[in-house]
């Protein structure tokens, strides 16, 4: 494998492992399948620090007027020139992945244009290890926080647990424009 492919791929794998370890390390018990089915997975407030910035993207943290923690996302590389990446992402551990398999899911991003160098649009996607992932879906940002959603159904990945990723690509042009993220979540859609 060539260096230009190996190092970005290795960096992404290491980041995913670290993120997964952090997510599991902060809980003494893993949630039960029933809890996962009912609540899904979400990052907001203090837990936004669990986001991982893939190659070509960056994430910083600040507080809004109410004192709530928000993540400020940007990229300095045009999408077409960036290494393959899940953008700024939330890892979805194997326990969640098993419950989510073959169920209709809703990924929600609560975001708005950034205060500095505001971004007009972003992309969101879900990457399922083993299949059933989405394509990047472009969304138009507003000055106020708004919920952006994406529906999909991941497949069962037999014998290979892996980690899925709920990702955000903050601006295809790569001009270091910003979006502010309040929450990212993935939940099972009730029947």
XYZ file of C-alpha atoms in Angstrom, residues 11-149:
139
model
C -4.824 7.833 11.235
C -8.549 7.244 10.739
C -8.374 3.764 12.293
C -6.393 5.066 15.302
C -8.848 7.939 15.793
C -11.778 5.514 15.701
C -10.120 3.209 18.232
C -9.369 6.113 20.582
C -12.900 7.498 20.223
C -14.418 4.097 20.871
C -12.227 3.597 23.965
C -13.214 7.016 25.311
C -16.911 6.319 24.757
C -16.726 2.994 26.573
C -14.365 4.221 29.293
C -16.784 6.835 30.564
C -19.528 4.303 31.255
C -19.163 1.592 33.826
C -21.816 -0.487 32.048
C -22.711 -0.764 28.413
C -26.360 0.080 27.712
C -28.721 -2.836 27.274
C -30.182 -3.584 23.839
C -33.530 -2.307 25.156
C -31.952 1.019 26.201
C -30.248 1.344 22.810
C -33.512 0.589 21.021
C -35.341 3.192 23.114
C -32.700 5.980 23.266
C -30.256 5.401 20.398
C -26.945 7.229 20.644
C -26.362 10.976 20.910
C -23.650 13.523 21.575
C -24.584 16.916 23.033
C -23.276 19.261 25.710
C -20.204 17.800 27.437
C -20.338 14.624 25.338
C -19.706 16.604 22.126
C -16.029 16.285 23.082
C -16.273 12.691 21.844
C -16.487 13.863 18.224
C -13.507 12.858 16.097
C -12.161 15.084 13.317
C -11.158 12.935 10.355
C -8.440 13.937 7.874
C -9.112 17.360 6.365
C -11.572 18.505 9.029
C -11.343 20.214 12.390
C -13.504 20.675 15.462
C -13.248 23.256 18.243
C -15.503 23.858 21.232
C -17.131 26.981 22.612
C -20.292 27.946 24.475
C -23.393 29.684 23.157
C -25.230 32.591 24.839
C -26.925 30.217 27.294
C -23.608 28.665 28.348
C -24.240 25.398 26.499
C -21.248 23.698 24.841
C -21.318 23.667 21.052
C -18.839 22.267 18.528
C -17.539 24.500 15.739
C -16.735 22.455 12.620
C -14.709 23.449 9.564
C -12.420 22.109 6.859
C -9.425 23.621 5.102
C -9.319 21.135 2.210
C -11.780 20.983 -0.695
C -13.914 17.839 -0.485
C -12.650 16.498 -3.839
C -8.992 16.816 -2.735
C -9.392 15.404 0.784
C -8.459 11.852 1.691
C -11.454 9.558 2.047
C -12.909 10.364 5.454
C -16.113 10.329 7.496
C -15.530 14.054 8.162
C -16.154 15.078 11.750
C -17.853 12.011 13.132
C -19.517 10.279 16.046
C -18.361 6.648 16.380
C -21.209 4.153 16.739
C -19.868 1.207 18.835
C -20.597 -2.460 18.042
C -23.296 -2.818 20.753
C -25.329 -0.070 19.036
C -24.525 -1.394 15.588
C -25.959 -4.807 16.461
C -29.244 -3.285 17.661
C -29.408 -0.870 14.704
C -28.879 -3.574 12.019
C -31.782 -3.892 9.575
C -33.858 -1.275 11.406
C -34.956 2.035 9.956
C -32.761 4.704 11.568
C -32.903 8.460 11.760
C -29.698 10.460 11.984
C -30.273 13.995 13.265
C -27.857 16.914 13.263
C -28.847 20.092 15.115
C -26.720 22.839 13.591
C -26.592 26.426 12.343
C -24.254 28.710 10.428
C -21.132 29.550 12.394
C -20.619 32.957 14.005
C -17.252 33.403 12.274
C -17.016 32.823 8.512
C -20.489 31.235 8.376
C -21.024 28.224 6.164
C -24.146 28.029 3.976
C -24.303 24.253 3.543
C -22.869 21.014 4.878
C -23.097 17.303 4.152
C -24.150 14.497 6.467
C -23.840 10.726 6.031
C -23.862 7.442 7.914
C -21.072 4.954 7.209
C -22.003 1.360 8.079
C -19.183 -1.155 8.351
C -20.562 -4.060 6.364
C -23.065 -2.166 4.233
C -26.181 -0.071 4.238
C -24.430 3.281 4.424
C -25.757 6.458 2.900
C -24.257 8.843 0.394
C -23.267 12.342 1.489
C -26.477 14.412 1.702
C -26.160 18.184 1.364
C -28.200 20.412 3.687
C -28.709 24.200 3.735
C -27.800 25.897 7.017
C -29.828 28.664 8.663
C -28.771 31.370 11.157
C -30.731 29.606 13.929
C -30.291 26.036 15.148
C -32.317 23.631 13.035
C -32.685 19.838 12.957
C -31.446 18.135 9.782
C -32.375 14.491 9.301
